[in-house]
Amino acid sequence: MLLTISTTHQPATDLGYLLYKHPAKVQTLEISQGNIHIFYPEATEQKTTIALLLDIDPIGLVRNSKGPSGEGFALEHYVNDRPYVASSFMSVAIAKAFSTAMNGTCKDRPELVDEKLPLEVGISVLPARGGETFLRRLFEPLGYEVSLKAHELDSSFLEWGMSRYFTVNLKARLRLRDVLSHLYVLIPVLDNDKHYWIGEHEVEKLLEKGEGWLKTHPEQEQITRRYLKNLGALTRQAFAVLLPDEEITGEEQEELPEEVIEKRKTLHEQRLIVTLEQLLKSGAKRVLDLGCGEGKLLRLLLKEKQFEQILGMDVSYRSLEIAKDKLHLDRLPTKQQERIKLIQGSLLYKDKRLSGYDAAAIVEVIEHLDASRLTAFEKTVFAFARPQTVIITTPNIEYNRKYETLAAGTFRHSDHRFEWSRAEFKTWASNIASQYHYQVEFLPVGPEDAEVGTPSQMGVFTIN
Ligand code: SAH
């Protein structure tokens, strides 16, 4: 996959200063998905072109399980377009190779940073979901002159029609840093395939890279939605900043088949119901919902009289606000209001506010924590808060195989830092139990498959 950027600004070799890349050198950088080679096919005072060649390692992608999800067919893990097209990997490469330029820093030619330069961008293969029209609607409002070459699916079988792949040439007089930001955001938007780096911080990245142009872009909504890959909560967060005056409506539309969305929903409901059952069974009166998100479990807890005190905690203020809204906390009768409290806090730090509770539910949260911080989490929960009962659920990675034809990659879009097999979860949970003097019992969550188990797994810890 090749990206080129050329200028005819005089002297054109200034491009090397702006990008912090010496025209006489070939440089190779590593990213986790492969290598980036940077070189200059031409470097004269009249015209200079820098090339970024992205050499994706498809086997490595599968090994690091960062590759495509295998939605279509069994070999798709290995046989796919990722190594050959501009995708979110290209954004990763641009950010890695040209970070200084993107930040608008240039030691040797500071005056050029804010100068609009005659620039030309070549993208050898860009998948454009939404076709030529959408591609033009993304770049033209930003001032680009767009020329395209559409590619057939197969030149020996013209009746198969055109593919979604284009060779793209963009010309504009713009600041270089803006061009890099446009490419960083818009390439994955056009590709609209799985992005392997979606997480909370993506909202910040989008807002940072979109500064100065995204708010006024006519396709702002599509760009935001696709960049965040239709992730409801993240997209809402971004819209909340981009469109502060507009109402943020419920769930954003997801581009998944109905039945997949339905299945995912019911799985989550099942998880919550099993959790609720275990909390009821424990006899707990004072309960914690740690990493409560938008308050789905809290809603169920409020309905049960057994729970006299309910505390929801989350690190995300935005999620807590949504929870507060969804639960109509402001409108509850005083007695009900006194039963529930929402607080912002992190499970990675010991917190006095979590003491004195009978039980804690931690539903689909641990996989959002960096594996290296799990020990801190364990201390917070099992040593300091130390409720009689702790209920933890997390995905069972073995079950991902079952999603092959449907929601493959269901877990990949979210902010998961790891996913565990049943054995891995058991080992981790059993070690904690023995270290902190709890007993642990394991429960399946969701429909059981003889080979790979259930989609989610639960550990119920009780003090010995
Ligand atoms: N338990 C909820 C939400 C699960 S999503 C449910 O089942 O619907 C994971 C949640 O964990 C998110 O709301 C995220 O903000 C929260 N989270 C991630 N890291 C956290 C941390 N260090 N401390 C507390 N919450 C955290």
Coordinates of C-alpha atoms and ligand atoms in Angstrom, one line a residue:
M1 CA 0.0 0.0 0.0
L2 CA 1.5 3.2 -1.2
L3 CA 0.8 6.8 -0.2
T4 CA 2.6 9.7 -1.9
I5 CA 2.7 13.4 -1.1
S6 CA 4.2 15.8 -3.5
T7 CA 4.8 19.5 -3.6
T8 CA 5.8 22.0 -6.2
H9 CA 6.4 24.7 -3.6
Q10 CA 9.8 26.2 -4.3
P11 CA 12.2 24.9 -3.2
A12 CA 10.2 21.7 -3.1
T13 CA 12.8 19.9 -1.0
D14 CA 11.5 21.9 2.0
L15 CA 9.0 19.0 2.2
G16 CA 11.8 17.0 3.9
Y17 CA 12.1 19.7 6.6
L18 CA 8.4 19.8 7.2
L19 CA 8.1 16.0 7.5
Y20 CA 11.3 15.5 9.4
K21 CA 12.5 13.0 6.8
H22 CA 15.8 13.5 4.9
P23 CA 15.3 13.2 1.1
A24 CA 18.5 11.1 0.7
K25 CA 17.6 8.5 3.2
V26 CA 15.3 5.5 3.2
Q27 CA 13.8 5.0 6.6
T28 CA 12.0 2.0 8.0
L29 CA 9.7 2.1 11.1
E30 CA 7.8 -0.6 12.8
I31 CA 4.2 -0.6 13.8
S32 CA 2.6 -3.6 15.4
Q33 CA 0.9 -4.6 12.1
G34 CA 4.0 -4.4 9.9
N35 CA 6.6 -2.0 8.6
I36 CA 6.5 1.4 7.2
H37 CA 9.2 2.4 4.6
I38 CA 9.6 6.0 3.8
F39 CA 11.6 7.3 0.9
Y40 CA 11.6 9.9 -1.9
P41 CA 11.0 8.8 -5.4
E42 CA 11.9 12.4 -6.5
A43 CA 13.5 15.3 -4.7
T44 CA 14.3 18.3 -6.8
E45 CA 13.8 21.9 -6.1
Q46 CA 11.0 21.9 -8.7
K47 CA 9.1 18.9 -7.3
T48 CA 9.6 16.6 -4.4
T49 CA 7.6 13.5 -3.6
I50 CA 7.7 11.5 -0.4
A51 CA 6.4 8.0 -0.4
L52 CA 5.1 6.0 2.5
L53 CA 5.0 2.3 1.8
L54 CA 3.0 0.3 4.2
D55 CA 4.0 -3.3 4.4
I56 CA 1.4 -5.1 6.4
D57 CA 2.2 -8.6 7.8
P58 CA -1.1 -10.5 7.3
I59 CA 0.1 -13.5 9.4
G60 CA 1.1 -11.2 12.2
L61 CA -2.3 -9.6 12.0
V62 CA -3.9 -12.9 12.7
R63 CA -1.5 -13.8 15.4
N64 CA -2.0 -10.5 17.2
S65 CA -5.7 -11.1 16.6
K66 CA -5.8 -7.6 15.2
G67 CA -6.8 -8.8 11.8
P68 CA -10.2 -8.9 10.0
S69 CA -12.8 -10.9 11.8
G70 CA -13.4 -13.6 9.2
E71 CA -16.9 -12.6 8.7
G72 CA -17.1 -13.9 5.1
F73 CA -15.4 -17.2 4.9
A74 CA -13.0 -19.4 6.9
L75 CA -9.8 -18.2 5.3
E76 CA -10.6 -14.5 5.5
H77 CA -8.3 -14.2 8.4
Y78 CA -5.4 -14.8 6.0
V79 CA -6.9 -13.9 2.6
N80 CA -8.2 -10.4 2.7
D81 CA -7.5 -6.9 1.3
R82 CA -5.9 -5.5 4.4
P83 CA -2.3 -5.6 3.2
Y84 CA -3.1 -4.0 -0.1
V85 CA -5.4 -1.1 0.7
A86 CA -5.4 2.1 2.6
S87 CA -7.2 1.5 5.9
S88 CA -7.0 2.4 9.5
F89 CA -3.5 0.9 9.4
M90 CA -2.5 3.7 7.1
S91 CA -3.7 6.2 9.7
V92 CA -1.6 4.4 12.3
A93 CA 1.3 4.7 9.9
I94 CA 0.8 8.4 9.1
A95 CA 0.6 9.2 12.8
K96 CA 3.7 7.2 13.5
A97 CA 5.8 8.6 10.6
F98 CA 4.6 12.2 10.6
S99 CA 3.6 12.9 14.1
T100 CA 5.7 16.1 14.4
A101 CA 4.4 17.5 11.2
M102 CA 0.8 16.7 12.3
N103 CA 1.4 18.5 15.5
G104 CA 2.4 21.6 13.5
T105 CA 6.0 21.7 14.5
C106 CA 8.9 22.4 12.2
K107 CA 12.2 23.5 13.7
D108 CA 14.0 24.4 10.5
R109 CA 11.2 26.0 8.5
P110 CA 8.7 27.2 11.1
E111 CA 7.2 29.7 8.7
L112 CA 6.1 26.8 6.4
V113 CA 3.9 25.2 9.0
D114 CA 1.0 27.6 8.5
E115 CA 1.6 28.2 4.8
K116 CA -0.8 26.8 2.3
L117 CA 1.4 24.8 -0.1
P118 CA 0.5 23.3 -3.5
L119 CA 0.2 19.6 -2.5
E120 CA -0.7 16.5 -4.3
V121 CA -1.6 13.2 -2.6
G122 CA -1.6 9.8 -4.3
I123 CA -3.3 6.8 -2.7
S124 CA -2.7 3.6 -4.7
V125 CA -5.7 1.7 -3.5
L126 CA -8.5 3.2 -1.4
P127 CA -11.6 1.1 -0.7
A128 CA -14.5 3.5 -0.8
R129 CA -17.7 2.2 0.7
G130 CA -20.3 4.6 -0.6
G131 CA -18.5 4.8 -3.9
E132 CA -17.2 7.7 -5.9
T133 CA -19.9 10.1 -4.8
F134 CA -19.2 9.7 -1.1
L135 CA -15.5 9.9 -1.8
R136 CA -15.9 13.2 -3.5
R137 CA -18.3 14.4 -0.8
L138 CA -15.6 13.8 1.8
F139 CA -12.7 15.5 0.0
E140 CA -14.1 18.2 -2.2
P141 CA -15.6 20.4 0.6
L142 CA -12.1 20.6 2.1
G143 CA -10.8 22.1 -1.1
Y144 CA -9.4 19.1 -3.0
E145 CA -9.5 18.6 -6.7
V146 CA -10.3 14.8 -6.8
S147 CA -9.3 12.5 -9.7
L148 CA -10.1 8.9 -9.5
K149 CA -9.6 5.7 -11.3
A150 CA -12.1 3.0 -10.5
H151 CA -11.0 -0.6 -10.7
E152 CA -12.9 -3.6 -12.0
L153 CA -13.5 -6.5 -9.8
D154 CA -11.6 -8.7 -12.3
S155 CA -10.4 -7.5 -15.7
S156 CA -11.0 -11.0 -17.1
F157 CA -14.7 -11.0 -16.0
L158 CA -15.9 -7.5 -16.8
E159 CA -19.5 -8.6 -16.3
W160 CA -18.7 -8.8 -12.5
G161 CA -18.7 -5.1 -12.5
M162 CA -16.7 -2.5 -10.6
S163 CA -15.0 -3.0 -7.2
R164 CA -15.1 -0.6 -4.4
Y165 CA -11.4 0.2 -4.9
F166 CA -10.1 3.4 -6.4
T167 CA -6.7 4.9 -7.2
V168 CA -7.0 8.4 -5.9
N169 CA -5.3 11.6 -6.6
L170 CA -6.0 14.7 -4.6
K171 CA -4.7 18.2 -5.3
A172 CA -5.1 21.2 -3.1
R173 CA -3.4 24.3 -1.8
L174 CA -3.5 23.6 2.0
R175 CA -1.3 23.4 5.0
L176 CA 0.5 20.1 5.1
R177 CA -0.6 19.4 8.7
D178 CA -4.2 19.7 7.6
V179 CA -3.7 17.3 4.7
L180 CA -2.2 14.8 7.1
S181 CA -5.2 15.2 9.5
H182 CA -7.7 14.8 6.6
L183 CA -6.0 11.6 5.5
Y184 CA -5.8 10.3 9.1
V185 CA -9.5 10.6 9.6
L186 CA -11.0 10.1 6.2
I187 CA -9.1 7.0 5.0
P188 CA -10.7 4.8 7.7
V189 CA -14.0 6.5 7.2
L190 CA -14.0 5.5 3.5
D191 CA -12.8 2.0 4.3
N192 CA -15.4 1.6 7.0
D193 CA -14.1 -1.8 7.8
K194 CA -13.1 -2.9 11.3
H195 CA -10.7 -0.5 13.0
Y196 CA -8.4 -2.0 15.3
W197 CA -7.7 0.9 17.6
I198 CA -11.2 2.0 18.6
G199 CA -11.3 2.9 22.3
E200 CA -12.2 5.8 24.5
H201 CA -9.3 7.8 23.4
E202 CA -10.5 7.6 19.8
V203 CA -13.0 10.3 20.5
E204 CA -10.2 12.6 21.6
K205 CA -8.1 11.7 18.6
L206 CA -11.0 12.4 16.2
L207 CA -11.7 15.8 17.9
E208 CA -8.0 16.6 17.8
K209 CA -7.4 15.6 14.2
G210 CA -10.7 17.1 13.1
E211 CA -10.0 20.4 14.7
G212 CA -10.7 23.3 12.4
W213 CA -12.5 21.3 9.7
L214 CA -14.7 18.6 11.0
K215 CA -17.3 20.8 12.7
T216 CA -18.1 22.6 9.5
H217 CA -17.8 19.6 7.2
P218 CA -21.1 18.8 5.5
E219 CA -20.5 15.1 6.0
Q220 CA -19.6 15.6 9.7
E221 CA -22.2 13.2 10.9
Q222 CA -21.2 10.3 8.6
I223 CA -17.5 10.9 9.3
T224 CA -18.0 10.8 13.0
R225 CA -20.3 7.8 12.9
R226 CA -18.0 5.8 10.6
Y227 CA -14.7 6.8 12.2
L228 CA -16.1 5.6 15.5
K229 CA -17.5 2.6 13.6
N230 CA -21.0 3.1 14.8
L231 CA -20.1 2.5 18.4
G232 CA -23.1 3.9 20.1
A233 CA -21.6 5.3 23.3
L234 CA -18.4 6.7 21.6
T235 CA -20.3 8.3 18.8
R236 CA -22.6 9.9 21.2
Q237 CA -19.7 11.2 23.2
A238 CA -18.2 12.7 20.0
F239 CA -21.5 14.3 19.0
A240 CA -21.9 15.7 22.4
V241 CA -18.7 17.7 21.8
L242 CA -19.3 18.4 18.1
L243 CA -22.9 19.4 18.4
P244 CA -23.3 20.7 21.9
D245 CA -26.7 22.2 21.1
E246 CA -28.3 19.2 19.5
E247 CA -30.1 16.5 21.3
I248 CA -28.2 13.3 21.5
T249 CA -30.7 10.6 20.7
G250 CA -30.7 7.0 21.9
E251 CA -28.7 4.2 20.5
E252 CA -26.9 5.1 17.3
Q253 CA -27.8 2.9 14.4
E254 CA -25.4 0.0 14.0
E255 CA -24.4 -1.5 10.7
L256 CA -25.0 -5.0 11.7
P257 CA -27.7 -7.4 10.7
E258 CA -30.8 -7.1 12.9
E259 CA -30.4 -10.6 14.2
V260 CA -26.9 -10.0 15.3
I261 CA -27.8 -6.9 17.2
E262 CA -30.7 -8.8 18.7
K263 CA -28.5 -11.7 19.7
R264 CA -26.0 -9.3 21.3
K265 CA -28.7 -7.5 23.2
T266 CA -30.2 -10.7 24.6
L267 CA -26.8 -11.9 25.6
H268 CA -26.2 -8.8 27.6
E269 CA -29.6 -9.0 29.1
Q270 CA -28.9 -12.6 30.1
R271 CA -25.6 -11.5 31.7
L272 CA -27.4 -8.9 33.7
I273 CA -30.1 -11.3 34.8
V274 CA -27.7 -14.0 35.9
T275 CA -25.8 -11.3 37.8
L276 CA -29.1 -10.1 39.4
E277 CA -30.0 -13.6 40.4
Q278 CA -26.6 -14.1 42.1
L279 CA -26.9 -10.8 43.9
L280 CA -30.3 -11.7 45.2
K281 CA -29.2 -15.1 46.2
S282 CA -26.2 -13.7 48.1
G283 CA -28.7 -11.9 50.4
A284 CA -26.8 -8.6 49.9
K285 CA -28.6 -5.4 50.9
R286 CA -25.9 -2.9 50.0
V287 CA -24.6 -3.5 46.5
L288 CA -21.9 -2.0 44.2
D289 CA -22.1 -1.9 40.4
L290 CA -18.5 -1.2 39.5
G291 CA -18.0 0.0 35.9
C292 CA -21.7 0.5 35.8
G293 CA -21.6 2.1 32.3
E294 CA -25.0 3.5 31.3
G295 CA -26.7 1.8 34.2
K296 CA -28.4 -1.2 32.7
L297 CA -27.8 -3.3 35.8
L298 CA -28.7 -0.4 38.1
R299 CA -32.1 -0.2 36.6
L300 CA -32.7 -3.9 37.5
L301 CA -31.3 -3.4 41.0
L302 CA -33.6 -0.5 41.7
K303 CA -36.6 -2.7 41.0
E304 CA -35.6 -5.1 43.8
K305 CA -36.6 -4.2 47.3
Q306 CA -33.9 -6.4 48.8
F307 CA -31.3 -3.8 47.8
E308 CA -31.4 -1.0 50.2
Q309 CA -28.2 0.9 49.1
I310 CA -27.0 0.8 45.5
L311 CA -23.8 2.5 44.4
G312 CA -22.8 2.7 40.7
M313 CA -19.3 3.7 39.9
D314 CA -17.7 4.3 36.5
V315 CA -14.6 6.0 35.3
S316 CA -16.5 7.7 32.5
Y317 CA -18.3 10.8 33.5
R318 CA -20.2 10.8 30.2
S319 CA -21.5 7.2 30.9
L320 CA -22.7 8.3 34.4
E321 CA -24.6 11.2 32.9
I322 CA -26.3 8.9 30.5
A323 CA -27.1 6.5 33.4
K324 CA -28.5 9.4 35.4
D325 CA -30.7 10.3 32.4
K326 CA -31.8 6.8 31.6
L327 CA -32.7 6.1 35.2
H328 CA -34.6 9.4 35.5
L329 CA -32.8 9.9 38.9
D330 CA -33.9 13.5 39.2
R331 CA -37.5 12.5 38.9
L332 CA -37.5 9.5 41.3
P333 CA -39.4 9.9 44.6
T334 CA -37.1 10.9 47.5
K335 CA -37.1 7.5 49.1
Q336 CA -35.9 5.9 45.8
Q337 CA -33.3 8.6 45.3
E338 CA -31.9 7.9 48.7
R339 CA -31.3 4.3 47.7
I340 CA -29.0 5.0 44.8
K341 CA -25.8 6.9 44.3
L342 CA -23.6 7.3 41.2
I343 CA -20.0 8.2 41.6
Q344 CA -17.1 8.7 39.3
G345 CA -14.0 6.7 40.2
S346 CA -11.5 4.2 38.9
L347 CA -11.2 0.6 39.9
L348 CA -7.5 0.9 39.8
Y349 CA -7.3 3.0 43.0
K350 CA -8.3 2.1 46.4
D351 CA -11.4 4.1 47.3
K352 CA -13.0 4.5 50.8
R353 CA -16.4 5.1 49.2
L354 CA -16.5 1.4 48.2
S355 CA -16.2 0.1 51.8
G356 CA -19.1 -1.4 53.8
Y357 CA -21.0 -3.0 50.9
D358 CA -22.2 -6.6 50.9
A359 CA -21.7 -7.4 47.2
A360 CA -20.1 -6.0 44.1
A361 CA -21.0 -6.7 40.5
I362 CA -18.3 -6.1 37.9
V363 CA -20.0 -6.9 34.6
E364 CA -17.8 -6.9 31.4
V365 CA -15.3 -4.5 32.8
I366 CA -12.0 -6.3 33.5
E367 CA -11.3 -6.7 29.8
H368 CA -11.2 -2.9 29.6
L369 CA -8.3 -2.7 32.0
D370 CA -4.7 -3.0 30.9
A371 CA -3.5 -6.5 31.9
S372 CA -0.6 -4.8 33.7
R373 CA -3.1 -3.0 36.0
L374 CA -5.1 -6.0 37.0
T375 CA -3.2 -6.4 40.2
A376 CA -4.2 -2.8 41.2
F377 CA -7.8 -3.7 40.4
E378 CA -7.6 -6.9 42.5
K379 CA -6.4 -4.9 45.5
T380 CA -9.1 -2.3 45.1
V381 CA -11.8 -4.9 45.1
F382 CA -10.7 -7.8 47.1
A383 CA -8.4 -6.2 49.6
F384 CA -9.9 -2.7 50.2
A385 CA -13.6 -2.7 49.3
R386 CA -13.8 -6.4 50.3
P387 CA -17.5 -7.1 50.0
Q388 CA -18.8 -10.6 51.0
T389 CA -19.7 -11.4 47.4
V390 CA -18.0 -10.3 44.2
I391 CA -19.4 -11.2 40.8
I392 CA -17.2 -10.8 37.7
T393 CA -18.2 -11.4 34.1
T394 CA -15.9 -11.3 31.1
P395 CA -16.1 -12.6 27.5
N396 CA -15.0 -16.1 26.7
I397 CA -12.7 -15.8 23.8
E398 CA -13.1 -19.4 22.7
Y399 CA -16.7 -18.5 21.7
N400 CA -15.5 -15.8 19.2
R401 CA -15.2 -18.6 16.6
K402 CA -18.9 -19.0 16.7
Y403 CA -19.4 -15.5 15.5
E404 CA -17.7 -16.3 12.2
T405 CA -20.6 -15.8 9.9
L406 CA -22.4 -13.3 12.1
A407 CA -20.9 -10.9 14.5
A408 CA -17.3 -11.9 14.1
G409 CA -15.3 -9.3 15.8
T410 CA -18.1 -8.4 18.1
F411 CA -15.6 -7.8 20.9
R412 CA -12.9 -6.4 18.7
H413 CA -14.4 -3.0 18.2
S414 CA -14.7 -2.2 21.8
D415 CA -12.0 -1.1 24.1
H416 CA -11.0 -4.6 25.1
R417 CA -7.4 -5.0 26.2
F418 CA -7.6 -8.7 26.4
E419 CA -10.1 -11.6 26.2
W420 CA -9.7 -14.8 28.1
S421 CA -10.4 -18.5 27.4
R422 CA -12.3 -20.3 30.2
A423 CA -9.0 -21.8 31.4
E424 CA -7.3 -18.4 31.6
F425 CA -10.2 -16.9 33.5
K426 CA -10.3 -19.8 35.9
T427 CA -6.6 -19.6 36.6
W428 CA -6.8 -15.9 37.3
A429 CA -9.9 -16.1 39.4
S430 CA -8.7 -19.1 41.4
N431 CA -5.4 -17.3 42.2
I432 CA -7.2 -14.3 43.5
A433 CA -9.6 -16.4 45.5
S434 CA -6.7 -18.1 47.3
Q435 CA -4.7 -14.9 47.7
Y436 CA -7.6 -12.9 49.3
H437 CA -9.3 -15.8 51.0
Y438 CA -12.4 -16.0 48.9
Q439 CA -14.1 -19.1 47.3
V440 CA -15.0 -18.9 43.7
E441 CA -17.6 -20.7 41.7
F442 CA -17.9 -20.5 37.9
L443 CA -21.1 -20.0 36.0
P444 CA -21.8 -20.1 32.2
V445 CA -23.6 -17.1 30.7
G446 CA -25.5 -17.4 27.4
P447 CA -26.2 -20.4 25.1
E448 CA -23.7 -23.2 25.7
D449 CA -21.8 -24.8 22.9
A450 CA -20.3 -28.3 23.6
E451 CA -16.9 -27.3 22.3
V452 CA -16.4 -23.6 23.0
G453 CA -18.7 -23.1 26.0
T454 CA -20.7 -19.9 26.5
P455 CA -20.1 -16.5 25.1
S456 CA -19.6 -15.0 28.5
Q457 CA -18.2 -16.4 31.7
M458 CA -18.9 -15.5 35.4
G459 CA -17.0 -16.0 38.6
V460 CA -18.9 -15.6 41.9
F461 CA -16.5 -15.0 44.7
T462 CA -17.5 -15.3 48.4
I463 CA -15.5 -14.7 51.5
N464 CA -14.5 -18.0 53.1
Ligands
SAH1 N1 -21.1 -2.9 33.4 C1 -21.7 -2.2 32.3 C2 -20.7 -1.5 31.4 C3 -19.7 -2.4 30.7 S1 -18.7 -1.5 29.6 C4 -22.7 -3.1 31.5 O1 -22.5 -4.3 31.7 O2 -23.5 -2.6 30.8 C5 -17.2 -1.3 30.6 C6 -17.4 -0.1 31.5 O3 -16.2 -0.1 32.4 C7 -17.4 1.2 30.8 O4 -18.5 2.0 31.3 C8 -16.1 1.9 31.2 O5 -16.2 3.3 31.4 C9 -15.8 1.3 32.6 N2 -14.4 1.3 33.0 C10 -13.3 1.1 32.2 N3 -12.2 1.2 33.0 C11 -12.6 1.5 34.2 C12 -11.9 1.8 35.5 N4 -10.6 1.8 35.5 N5 -12.7 2.1 36.6 C13 -14.0 2.1 36.5 N6 -14.7 1.8 35.4 C14 -14.0 1.6 34.2

